[in-house]
Amino acid sequence: MESYEILESTGVATRDMFENLLPSSERRAKGPYIVMECYEEIPCNPCVTSCKFGAVQMEELNKCPHVDYEKCVGCANCVSHCPGLACFMINETVGDGKIDITFPYELKPVPAKGDIVNALDRKGAVVGKAEIVRVLSGPRMDHTNVITMRVDKELIYDARNISLE
Amino acid sequence: MKFSDIVVIGGGPAGMSAALAAADAGVRVTMMDRGQVLGGQLIKQTHRFFGSERERAGTRGIEIVKILRQQIAENKNIEVLKNTECLGIYSDGVISYETDGKYGLMTGEKVIIATGAAEKMLQFENNDLPGVYGAGAVQTLMNVYGIQPGQKVLMIGAGNIGLIVSYQLMQAGVQVAAIVEAMPKIGGYKVHASKVARMGVPILTRKTCKAALGTDHVTGAVLADMDEHFQIIPGTEEEIEVDTICLAVGLAPLSELVSQTRCKMRYIPQLGGFVPERDENLELTAKGYYVAGDVSCIEEATAAMIEGSIAGLSAAIATGMNHPEIIGKRDEWIKQLENLRSGKTGAKIRSGFAVMNGGK
Ligand SMILES: Cc1cc2nc3c(=O)[nH]c(=O)nc-3n(C[C@H](O)[C@H](O)[C@H](O)COP(=O)(O)OP(=O)(O)OC[C@H]3O[C@@H](n4cnc5c(N)ncnc54)[C@H](O)[C@@H]3O)c2cc1C
Ligand code: SF4
Ligand code: SF4
């Protein structure tokens, strides 16, 4: 099956779809960057309007977003604004064989900094442990918490969610 | 008899936008809704909305309602009748309604109908068992009254409603055993599908619910695979344990009142079923009557609000408020609606209107 067909029948984006979105290796080595896992053309654009750095381009409302990685500073503002919860920030410069993945989280309870939790893959299966290294919540985020988890760098494609027990 | 320049029937996002647009153009509006509060479907939508930023995308549905309610409360040209159900529209234009148990009659120079849609049912064995719900009812229980409908749910339908209500169930601490979908592809936005998938909810395409199990309430469901012709493949049945079955298999326009205007009605599946023929300004073939929102085309709230603005301004213009500025504003909304429907997700709606306009 074609990658896009897999997404269409399961909701799970394949590894090659994700890898196609990644910036150059130089940019990845520089610091945090955003990946917009928004593979389908839908009428939506808060990723564009929430970026104060003009880093997100979209030909028109019904097209997919494209990130200009020269402009993206990795501020993660778009993460809490995207209604599809499709924006993830990745930082491959933390060292020690680890990476940070920042993602939107709308469940209760909200984990605390320092917690060790399960890292879940795109199907909700446990793929390893994650350390919570940052939690942004509050009225300005309007109930979409922005959480940063530290996981093994091999989980760059897999880890997309957490479970607390 | 009561009279208003414009009567708006239905106070969902379409009706509220219509009332605001007409009132801002300077006419007096009476809006009735059978609910206790204004907002229609939106009062249950706790998730962030799609669409363009201009139509408040990224904002939660419940927040959009608050903004519209506030604007309506501050607008002196709008009278709101809550708990008021429109019962019928007579051939002489008289509108009958029931308000708090009392019967009333009124007329309006122009009438905008924005009554929204009703959920469709699905045929399967035991579908009348307690524990089988429509997705709308599940959402109302959870998001309006804070009640969990059950502990373990089977969702039927992977359109946006099935996906979003599954997500909201998980947020409320209810387990979703699976989402089944008869089609080979997920109908809703893939970003919604991905977010429920990573919470561990399997989305099973070409699958349906053959029967509900249980004697006095749901204790399980029989799932089965479907072939290309949507027939159950014998021998593929499997039982799962759930206490709730939630149907999200589509909406049908609530167009009874519309058809009472004696306008031309058409059966157009792409638009959701029996819908009225209407022109670009949203006027029906029965002159003086306008529609907006899900009642004439099952779409989404962004489109419903834009249609409301178009219908409200068109009706105001027809009462004589035909300043170039107001006409210009309406034409701008018409362009914006076209833009919204121009993409891949708008293809079905476009083909529906092609049928309507092609006279097929
Ligand atoms: C689960 C779910 C998720 C959704 N998510 C999104 C989303 O993310 N983005 C988006 O844009 N859209 C979304 N929608 C769709 C959106 O809610 C609807 O398209 C929109 O509410 C339609 O607006 P409307 O005003 O036409 O109808 P409604 O909202 O249905 O309002 C109709 C109103 O008319 C009243 N009424 C009906 N009959 C009568 C009568 N005889 N007399 C008096 N009053 C009457 C009703 O009480 C109701 O208040 C979602 C819908 C659902 C169910
Ligand atoms: S992370 Fe910040 S700079 Fe990068 S795209 Fe998102 S909002 Fe823009
Ligand atoms: S805001 Fe999110 S869902 Fe909407 S287009 Fe941008 S990335 Fe996609």
Coordinates of C-alpha atoms and ligand atoms in Angstrom, one line a residue:
Chain A
M1 CA 0.0 0.0 0.0
E2 CA 1.1 3.5 -0.7
S3 CA 2.1 5.6 2.3
Y4 CA -0.8 8.0 2.0
E5 CA -3.3 5.2 1.7
I6 CA -2.0 3.8 5.0
L7 CA -2.6 7.2 6.6
E8 CA -6.1 7.3 5.0
S9 CA -7.1 3.9 6.3
T10 CA -5.5 3.9 9.8
G11 CA -4.7 7.5 10.7
V12 CA -1.0 6.7 11.1
A13 CA 1.5 8.5 9.0
T14 CA 4.4 6.4 7.7
R15 CA 8.1 6.9 8.5
D16 CA 8.9 8.1 4.9
M17 CA 6.1 10.7 5.1
F18 CA 7.6 12.0 8.3
E19 CA 11.2 12.0 7.0
N20 CA 10.1 13.9 3.9
L21 CA 9.2 16.8 6.1
L22 CA 12.5 17.0 7.9
P23 CA 14.9 20.0 7.3
S24 CA 18.5 19.6 6.2
S25 CA 21.0 17.9 8.5
E26 CA 22.7 21.2 9.0
R27 CA 19.5 22.8 10.2
R28 CA 18.7 19.8 12.4
A29 CA 22.1 20.1 14.1
K30 CA 21.5 23.8 14.8
G31 CA 18.6 23.6 17.3
P32 CA 14.9 23.0 17.7
Y33 CA 12.7 23.0 14.6
I34 CA 9.0 22.4 13.9
V35 CA 7.5 19.5 11.9
M36 CA 4.0 20.0 10.7
E37 CA 2.5 16.6 10.3
C38 CA -0.4 17.8 8.2
Y39 CA -0.4 15.7 5.1
E40 CA -3.9 16.3 3.9
E41 CA -5.2 19.4 2.1
I42 CA -7.8 20.8 4.5
P43 CA -9.2 24.4 4.8
C44 CA -7.2 25.5 7.8
N45 CA -4.4 28.0 8.5
P46 CA -3.8 28.9 12.2
C47 CA -0.2 27.5 11.8
V48 CA 0.4 30.4 9.4
T49 CA -1.3 33.1 11.4
S50 CA 0.2 32.1 14.7
C51 CA 3.8 32.2 13.6
K52 CA 5.3 35.6 14.5
F53 CA 8.3 34.8 12.4
G54 CA 6.6 34.3 9.1
A55 CA 8.1 30.9 8.8
V56 CA 5.0 29.1 7.6
Q57 CA 3.9 29.3 4.0
M58 CA 0.7 28.1 2.4
E59 CA -0.3 28.8 -1.2
E60 CA -3.9 29.2 -0.1
L61 CA -6.3 28.1 2.7
N62 CA -6.9 24.7 1.2
K63 CA -3.2 23.7 0.8
C64 CA -0.7 22.0 3.2
P65 CA 1.7 24.2 5.2
H66 CA 5.4 24.5 4.4
V67 CA 8.0 25.6 6.9
D68 CA 10.8 27.9 5.9
Y69 CA 13.5 26.4 8.2
E70 CA 15.7 29.5 7.8
K71 CA 13.0 31.5 9.5
C72 CA 11.6 28.9 12.1
V73 CA 13.2 29.7 15.5
G74 CA 11.6 26.7 17.2
C75 CA 9.4 28.9 19.6
A76 CA 6.6 26.3 19.5
N77 CA 3.9 28.9 19.5
C78 CA 2.2 27.1 16.6
V79 CA 2.0 23.8 18.7
S80 CA -0.8 25.1 20.8
H81 CA -2.6 26.9 18.0
C82 CA -3.0 24.1 15.5
P83 CA -6.5 22.7 15.8
G84 CA -5.3 19.4 14.3
L85 CA -2.7 19.0 17.0
A86 CA -0.3 18.2 14.2
C87 CA 2.7 20.5 15.0
F88 CA 5.6 18.9 16.8
M89 CA 8.9 20.5 17.8
I90 CA 12.0 18.4 17.7
N91 CA 15.4 19.3 19.3
E92 CA 18.2 17.0 18.3
T93 CA 20.9 19.0 20.1
V94 CA 20.3 17.8 23.7
G95 CA 23.1 15.2 23.5
D96 CA 23.5 11.9 25.4
G97 CA 21.7 9.9 22.7
K98 CA 18.5 11.8 23.5
I99 CA 16.2 14.2 21.7
D100 CA 13.4 16.5 22.9
I101 CA 9.9 16.2 21.3
T102 CA 7.4 19.0 22.2
F103 CA 3.8 18.2 21.6
P104 CA 0.3 19.4 22.4
Y105 CA -1.5 17.6 25.3
E106 CA -5.2 18.0 26.2
L107 CA -5.7 15.3 28.8
K108 CA -5.9 15.3 32.5
P109 CA -3.8 15.0 34.7
V110 CA -1.1 17.1 33.2
P111 CA 2.4 15.6 33.9
A112 CA 4.9 17.6 35.9
K113 CA 8.5 18.5 35.0
G114 CA 10.8 15.6 36.0
D115 CA 8.1 12.9 35.7
I116 CA 9.1 9.7 34.0
V117 CA 6.3 8.5 31.9
N118 CA 5.6 6.0 29.0
A119 CA 6.4 7.2 25.5
L120 CA 3.6 6.1 23.1
D121 CA 3.9 5.6 19.4
R122 CA 1.4 6.7 16.7
K123 CA -0.9 3.8 17.5
G124 CA -0.8 4.4 21.3
A125 CA 1.6 1.5 22.0
V126 CA 4.3 1.9 24.6
V127 CA 7.7 2.3 22.9
G128 CA 9.9 3.4 25.8
K129 CA 10.3 5.8 28.7
A130 CA 10.2 9.6 28.5
E131 CA 11.3 12.3 30.9
I132 CA 9.1 15.4 31.0
V133 CA 11.5 18.3 30.7
R134 CA 9.1 21.2 30.2
V135 CA 5.4 21.9 30.7
L136 CA 3.7 25.0 29.4
S137 CA 0.1 25.5 30.5
G138 CA -2.2 28.3 31.6
P139 CA -5.0 30.5 30.3
R140 CA -3.0 31.8 27.4
M141 CA -2.7 28.3 26.0
D142 CA -6.5 27.8 26.4
H143 CA -6.3 24.3 27.7
T144 CA -3.8 23.0 25.2
N145 CA -0.8 22.2 27.3
V146 CA 2.5 22.1 25.5
I147 CA 4.7 19.4 26.9
T148 CA 8.3 18.5 26.1
M149 CA 9.5 14.9 26.6
R150 CA 13.1 13.6 26.4
V151 CA 13.4 10.3 24.7
D152 CA 16.0 8.1 23.0
K153 CA 17.0 9.6 19.6
E154 CA 15.9 6.5 17.8
L155 CA 12.3 7.4 18.7
I156 CA 12.2 10.5 16.5
Y157 CA 9.5 9.1 14.3
D158 CA 7.7 6.9 16.8
A159 CA 7.2 8.9 20.0
R160 CA 4.1 11.1 19.7
N161 CA 2.2 10.8 22.9
I162 CA 2.6 9.8 26.6
S163 CA 0.7 7.8 29.2
L164 CA 1.1 8.5 32.8
E165 CA 0.6 5.2 34.5
Chain B
M1 CA -50.1 39.8 15.2
K2 CA -46.5 40.2 15.9
F3 CA -44.4 41.6 13.0
S4 CA -40.7 41.9 12.4
D5 CA -38.7 43.0 9.3
I6 CA -36.8 39.8 9.3
V7 CA -37.6 36.5 11.2
V8 CA -34.7 34.1 11.7
I9 CA -35.8 30.5 12.6
G10 CA -33.0 28.7 14.4
G11 CA -30.2 30.2 16.6
G12 CA -27.2 28.1 15.7
P13 CA -24.1 29.6 14.2
A14 CA -25.9 30.2 10.9
G15 CA -29.0 31.9 12.4
M16 CA -26.9 34.0 14.8
S17 CA -24.7 35.2 12.0
A18 CA -27.7 35.9 9.9
A19 CA -29.4 38.0 12.7
L20 CA -26.2 39.9 13.3
A21 CA -25.6 40.7 9.6
A22 CA -29.2 41.9 9.0
A23 CA -29.3 43.9 12.2
D24 CA -26.0 45.6 11.4
A25 CA -27.5 46.6 8.1
G26 CA -30.2 48.4 10.0
V27 CA -33.3 46.2 10.0
R28 CA -35.2 44.8 13.0
V29 CA -34.8 41.1 13.5
T30 CA -36.7 38.5 15.6
M31 CA -34.8 35.3 16.1
M32 CA -36.4 32.1 17.6
D33 CA -34.8 28.9 18.8
R34 CA -36.4 26.0 20.5
G35 CA -33.4 25.5 22.8
Q36 CA -32.9 27.2 26.1
V37 CA -29.7 28.8 25.0
L38 CA -28.5 30.1 21.6
G39 CA -25.6 28.3 19.8
G40 CA -27.0 25.1 18.2
Q41 CA -24.4 22.4 17.7
L42 CA -21.6 24.8 18.7
I43 CA -22.4 24.6 22.4
K44 CA -21.0 21.1 22.5
Q45 CA -17.9 21.7 20.5
T46 CA -15.1 21.9 23.0
H47 CA -12.4 21.4 20.4
R48 CA -10.5 24.0 18.4
F49 CA -12.0 24.8 15.1
F50 CA -10.6 24.6 11.6
G51 CA -11.0 27.1 8.8
S52 CA -9.3 30.4 8.3
E53 CA -8.2 32.7 11.1
R54 CA -10.8 35.2 9.9
E55 CA -13.6 32.8 10.8
R56 CA -12.0 32.2 14.2
A57 CA -10.2 29.0 13.4
G58 CA -8.1 27.7 16.2
T59 CA -10.8 29.0 18.6
R60 CA -13.0 26.4 20.4
G61 CA -16.6 26.2 19.3
I62 CA -17.9 27.1 22.7
E63 CA -15.8 30.2 22.7
I64 CA -17.2 31.2 19.3
V65 CA -20.7 30.9 20.7
K66 CA -19.9 33.2 23.6
I67 CA -18.6 35.9 21.2
L68 CA -21.7 35.7 19.0
R69 CA -24.1 35.7 22.0
Q70 CA -22.4 38.8 23.4
Q71 CA -22.7 40.6 20.1
I72 CA -26.4 39.7 19.9
A73 CA -27.1 40.7 23.4
E74 CA -25.6 44.1 22.7
N75 CA -27.5 44.6 19.4
K76 CA -30.7 46.6 20.0
N77 CA -32.1 45.6 16.6
I78 CA -32.3 41.9 17.6
E79 CA -35.1 40.3 19.6
V80 CA -34.4 36.8 20.8
L81 CA -37.1 34.3 21.6
K82 CA -35.6 31.3 23.3
N83 CA -37.6 28.1 24.2
T84 CA -39.6 28.9 21.1
E85 CA -40.2 26.3 18.5
C86 CA -41.4 27.2 15.0
L87 CA -44.3 24.9 14.2
G88 CA -45.2 25.9 10.7
I89 CA -45.1 28.4 7.9
Y90 CA -48.4 28.9 6.2
S91 CA -49.0 29.7 2.5
D92 CA -49.9 33.4 3.4
G93 CA -46.5 33.8 5.1
V94 CA -47.8 33.5 8.7
I95 CA -45.4 31.7 11.0
S96 CA -46.8 29.8 14.0
Y97 CA -44.7 29.0 17.0
E98 CA -44.9 27.7 20.6
T99 CA -43.2 29.7 23.2
D100 CA -43.1 28.4 26.9
G101 CA -46.2 26.4 26.2
K102 CA -48.1 29.2 24.5
Y103 CA -49.1 29.4 20.9
G104 CA -48.2 32.4 18.8
L105 CA -48.4 33.8 15.3
M106 CA -46.2 36.3 13.6
T107 CA -45.1 37.5 10.2
G108 CA -41.9 38.9 8.8
E109 CA -41.2 40.8 5.6
K110 CA -38.4 38.3 4.9
V111 CA -37.7 34.9 6.6
I112 CA -34.4 33.1 7.1
I113 CA -34.6 29.4 7.9
A114 CA -31.5 28.0 9.7
T115 CA -32.8 25.0 11.5
G116 CA -29.7 22.8 11.1
A117 CA -29.7 19.1 10.7
A118 CA -30.6 15.8 12.5
E119 CA -28.5 12.7 13.0
K120 CA -29.0 9.7 10.8
M121 CA -29.7 6.2 12.2
L122 CA -28.1 3.0 11.2
Q123 CA -29.8 -0.4 10.7
F124 CA -28.5 -3.3 12.8
E125 CA -29.9 -5.9 15.0
N126 CA -30.9 -4.6 18.5
N127 CA -30.2 -1.0 17.6
D128 CA -33.0 0.0 20.0
L129 CA -31.2 -1.3 23.1
P130 CA -30.5 1.3 25.8
G131 CA -26.8 2.2 25.4
V132 CA -27.1 2.9 21.6
Y133 CA -26.7 6.7 21.2
G134 CA -26.3 9.2 18.5
A135 CA -23.0 11.1 18.7
G136 CA -24.9 14.4 19.3
A137 CA -26.5 13.0 22.4
V138 CA -23.2 11.7 23.7
Q139 CA -21.7 15.1 23.2
T140 CA -24.6 16.8 24.9
L141 CA -24.3 14.5 27.9
M142 CA -20.6 15.0 28.3
N143 CA -19.9 18.6 27.3
V144 CA -23.1 20.3 28.3
Y145 CA -24.1 18.2 31.4
G146 CA -20.8 16.7 32.4
I147 CA -22.1 13.1 32.4
Q148 CA -20.2 10.1 31.1
P149 CA -22.4 8.1 28.7
G150 CA -20.7 4.8 29.6
Q151 CA -17.3 3.3 30.3
K152 CA -16.3 1.6 27.1
V153 CA -17.6 2.8 23.7
L154 CA -17.8 1.5 20.2
M155 CA -17.9 4.4 17.7
I156 CA -19.5 3.8 14.3
G157 CA -18.3 6.2 11.7
A158 CA -14.9 7.8 11.0
G159 CA -16.0 11.1 9.7
N160 CA -15.0 14.3 11.6
I161 CA -17.9 13.9 14.1
G162 CA -17.0 10.3 14.9
L163 CA -13.3 11.2 15.3
I164 CA -13.9 14.3 17.4
V165 CA -16.5 12.7 19.7
S166 CA -14.1 9.8 20.2
Y167 CA -11.4 12.2 21.2
Q168 CA -13.8 14.0 23.6
L169 CA -14.8 10.7 25.1
M170 CA -11.2 9.9 25.8
Q171 CA -10.7 13.4 27.3
A172 CA -13.7 12.6 29.6
G173 CA -12.0 9.4 30.8
V174 CA -14.2 7.1 28.8
Q175 CA -12.4 4.3 26.9
V176 CA -13.1 4.0 23.1
A177 CA -12.7 0.3 22.1
A178 CA -12.6 1.0 18.4
I179 CA -13.9 3.3 15.6
V180 CA -15.4 1.3 12.7
E181 CA -16.0 2.7 9.3
A182 CA -17.7 0.9 6.3
M183 CA -15.8 2.9 3.7
P184 CA -12.2 1.9 2.8
K185 CA -11.0 5.4 3.8
I186 CA -11.3 7.6 6.9
G187 CA -13.8 10.3 5.9
G188 CA -12.8 12.9 8.5
Y189 CA -9.6 15.0 8.6
K190 CA -6.5 12.8 8.9
V191 CA -5.1 15.1 11.6
H192 CA -8.1 14.2 13.8
A193 CA -7.6 10.5 12.9
S194 CA -3.9 10.7 13.9
K195 CA -4.7 12.3 17.2
V196 CA -7.1 9.5 18.3
A197 CA -4.9 6.8 16.8
R198 CA -2.0 7.9 19.0
M199 CA -4.2 7.6 22.1
G200 CA -4.5 3.9 21.3
V201 CA -7.9 3.9 19.6
P202 CA -7.9 1.5 16.5
I203 CA -9.6 2.9 13.4
L204 CA -11.0 -0.1 11.4
T205 CA -12.1 0.6 7.9
R206 CA -14.3 -1.7 5.8
K207 CA -15.9 -2.7 9.1
T208 CA -19.4 -2.4 10.5
C209 CA -21.5 -3.2 13.5
K210 CA -23.7 -6.2 12.7
A211 CA -25.6 -6.3 16.0
A212 CA -25.7 -5.0 19.5
L213 CA -25.5 -7.6 22.3
G214 CA -27.4 -7.5 25.6
T215 CA -30.9 -8.0 26.9
D216 CA -31.8 -4.8 28.7
H217 CA -28.8 -2.7 27.9
V218 CA -25.8 -2.9 25.6
T219 CA -23.1 -5.4 26.8
G220 CA -21.2 -5.8 23.6
A221 CA -21.3 -5.6 19.8
V222 CA -20.7 -7.9 16.9
L223 CA -18.3 -6.4 14.3
A224 CA -17.9 -7.7 10.8
D225 CA -15.8 -7.0 7.7
M226 CA -17.5 -5.4 4.6
D227 CA -16.8 -6.0 0.9
E228 CA -16.6 -3.4 -1.9
H229 CA -20.4 -3.5 -2.2
F230 CA -20.9 -2.8 1.5
Q231 CA -22.1 -6.3 2.2
I232 CA -21.0 -8.1 5.3
I233 CA -18.5 -10.9 4.6
P234 CA -19.9 -14.0 6.3
G235 CA -17.5 -15.6 8.8
T236 CA -15.7 -12.4 9.7
E237 CA -18.0 -11.7 12.7
E238 CA -16.2 -11.0 16.0
E239 CA -17.6 -9.9 19.4
I240 CA -16.3 -7.1 21.5
E241 CA -17.3 -6.0 25.0
V242 CA -18.6 -2.5 25.2
D243 CA -21.4 -0.8 27.2
T244 CA -22.1 2.0 24.7
I245 CA -22.5 2.1 20.9
C246 CA -22.3 5.6 19.5
L247 CA -23.5 6.4 16.0
A248 CA -21.8 9.0 13.9
V249 CA -23.1 8.1 10.5
G250 CA -24.0 11.4 9.1
L251 CA -26.5 14.2 9.3
A252 CA -29.7 15.0 7.3
P253 CA -31.0 18.6 6.9
L254 CA -34.0 19.5 9.1
S255 CA -35.8 20.9 6.1
E256 CA -39.5 20.3 6.9
L257 CA -40.1 24.1 7.5
V258 CA -38.2 24.9 4.3
S259 CA -40.5 22.6 2.3
Q260 CA -43.6 24.3 3.7
T261 CA -42.6 27.5 1.8
R262 CA -43.4 25.5 -1.3
C263 CA -40.0 26.1 -2.7
K264 CA -38.4 23.7 -5.1
M265 CA -36.8 20.8 -3.2
R266 CA -34.2 18.4 -4.6
Y267 CA -32.7 15.2 -3.5
I268 CA -28.9 15.7 -3.6
P269 CA -26.9 13.2 -1.6
Q270 CA -23.7 15.3 -1.8
L271 CA -25.5 18.0 0.1
G272 CA -27.0 15.7 2.7
G273 CA -30.4 14.6 1.2
F274 CA -33.5 16.7 0.6
V275 CA -32.4 20.3 0.2
P276 CA -34.0 23.4 -1.2
E277 CA -32.9 25.0 -4.5
R278 CA -31.4 28.3 -3.7
D279 CA -29.5 31.0 -5.6
E280 CA -26.1 32.6 -4.8
N281 CA -27.8 35.0 -2.4
L282 CA -29.3 32.0 -0.6
E283 CA -32.9 32.9 -1.6
L284 CA -35.2 30.0 -2.3
T285 CA -37.5 29.6 -5.3
A286 CA -40.2 30.8 -2.9
K287 CA -39.3 34.5 -2.9
G288 CA -38.6 36.2 0.4
Y289 CA -37.4 33.0 2.0
Y290 CA -33.7 32.4 2.6
V291 CA -31.7 29.5 4.1
A292 CA -28.3 29.3 5.8
G293 CA -26.2 26.5 7.3
D294 CA -26.7 22.8 7.6
V295 CA -30.4 23.0 6.7
S296 CA -29.6 23.4 3.0
C297 CA -26.2 21.7 2.8
I298 CA -24.4 19.6 5.5
E299 CA -21.1 21.3 5.8
E300 CA -19.4 22.9 8.9
A301 CA -19.7 25.9 11.2
T302 CA -17.4 28.1 9.2
A303 CA -19.5 27.7 6.1
A304 CA -22.7 28.0 8.2
M305 CA -21.5 31.4 9.6
I306 CA -20.6 32.8 6.2
E307 CA -23.9 31.6 4.8
G308 CA -25.6 33.2 7.7
S309 CA -23.9 36.5 6.9
I310 CA -24.9 36.2 3.2
A311 CA -28.5 35.3 4.0
G312 CA -28.8 38.1 6.6
L313 CA -27.4 40.8 4.2
S314 CA -29.4 39.5 1.2
A315 CA -32.7 39.6 3.3
A316 CA -31.8 43.1 4.5
I317 CA -31.0 44.3 1.0
A318 CA -34.4 42.9 -0.2
T319 CA -36.2 45.0 2.4
G320 CA -34.7 48.1 0.9
M321 CA -31.3 48.4 2.6
N322 CA -29.6 48.3 -0.8
H323 CA -26.7 50.6 -0.2
P324 CA -23.7 49.8 -2.4
E325 CA -21.7 49.3 0.8
I326 CA -24.0 46.5 2.0
I327 CA -24.2 44.9 -1.4
G328 CA -20.4 45.0 -1.5
K329 CA -20.1 43.3 1.9
R330 CA -22.4 40.5 0.8
D331 CA -20.5 39.9 -2.4
E332 CA -17.3 39.7 -0.4
W333 CA -18.8 37.0 1.8
I334 CA -19.9 35.1 -1.3
K335 CA -16.3 35.2 -2.6
Q336 CA -15.0 34.0 0.7
L337 CA -17.4 31.1 0.8
E338 CA -16.2 30.1 -2.7
N339 CA -12.7 30.2 -1.5
L340 CA -13.5 28.0 1.5
R341 CA -15.1 25.4 -0.8
S342 CA -12.4 25.5 -3.4
G343 CA -10.1 22.8 -2.0
K344 CA -10.1 19.0 -1.9
T345 CA -12.4 18.8 1.0
G346 CA -14.9 21.0 -0.7
A347 CA -15.1 18.8 -3.8
K348 CA -18.2 16.9 -2.7
I349 CA -20.1 20.2 -1.9
R350 CA -19.1 21.6 -5.3
S351 CA -20.3 18.5 -7.1
G352 CA -23.6 18.8 -5.2
F353 CA -24.1 22.4 -6.3
A354 CA -23.1 21.5 -9.8
V355 CA -26.1 19.0 -9.8
M356 CA -28.4 21.7 -8.4
N357 CA -27.4 24.3 -10.9
G358 CA -27.1 21.9 -13.8
G359 CA -30.8 21.1 -13.4
K360 CA -30.1 17.4 -13.6
Ligands
LIG1 C1 -19.3 16.5 16.8 C2 -19.3 17.7 15.8 C3 -18.1 18.4 15.6 C4 -18.0 19.4 14.7 N1 -16.8 20.1 14.5 C5 -16.8 21.1 13.7 C6 -15.5 21.9 13.4 O1 -14.5 21.5 14.0 N2 -15.5 22.9 12.6 C7 -16.7 23.3 12.0 O2 -16.6 24.3 11.3 N3 -17.8 22.7 12.2 C8 -17.9 21.6 13.0 N4 -19.1 20.9 13.2 C9 -20.3 21.3 12.4 C10 -21.1 22.5 13.0 O3 -21.3 22.3 14.3 C11 -22.4 22.6 12.2 O4 -22.1 22.6 10.8 C12 -23.0 23.9 12.5 O5 -23.4 24.0 13.8 C13 -24.3 24.2 11.6 O6 -24.9 25.4 12.0 P1 -26.4 25.6 11.8 O7 -26.6 27.0 12.4 O8 -26.7 25.4 10.4 O9 -27.2 24.5 12.6 P2 -27.2 24.1 14.1 O10 -26.0 24.4 14.8 O11 -27.7 22.7 14.2 O12 -28.4 25.1 14.7 C14 -29.7 24.9 14.4 C15 -30.6 25.6 15.5 O13 -31.9 25.6 15.0 C16 -32.8 25.3 16.1 N5 -34.0 24.8 15.5 C17 -34.2 23.7 14.8 N6 -35.5 23.5 14.4 C18 -36.2 24.6 15.0 C19 -37.5 25.0 15.0 N7 -38.5 24.3 14.4 N8 -37.9 26.1 15.8 C20 -36.9 26.8 16.4 N9 -35.6 26.4 16.4 C21 -35.2 25.3 15.7 C22 -32.0 24.3 16.9 O14 -32.4 24.3 18.3 C23 -30.6 24.8 16.8 O15 -30.2 25.7 17.8 C24 -19.2 19.9 14.1 C25 -20.4 19.2 14.3 C26 -20.5 18.2 15.2 C27 -21.8 17.5 15.5
SF4_2 S1 8.0 27.0 16.0 FE1 7.7 29.2 16.2 S2 8.9 30.0 14.5 FE2 8.7 27.8 14.1 S3 6.9 27.7 12.7 FE3 6.2 27.4 14.8 S4 5.5 29.5 15.5 FE4 6.9 29.7 13.7
SF4_3 S1 -3.1 24.7 11.8 FE1 -2.5 22.5 12.0 S2 -4.1 21.3 11.0 FE2 -4.4 23.5 10.4 S3 -3.2 23.6 8.4 FE3 -1.8 24.2 10.0 S4 -0.7 22.3 10.6 FE4 -2.6 21.7 9.4

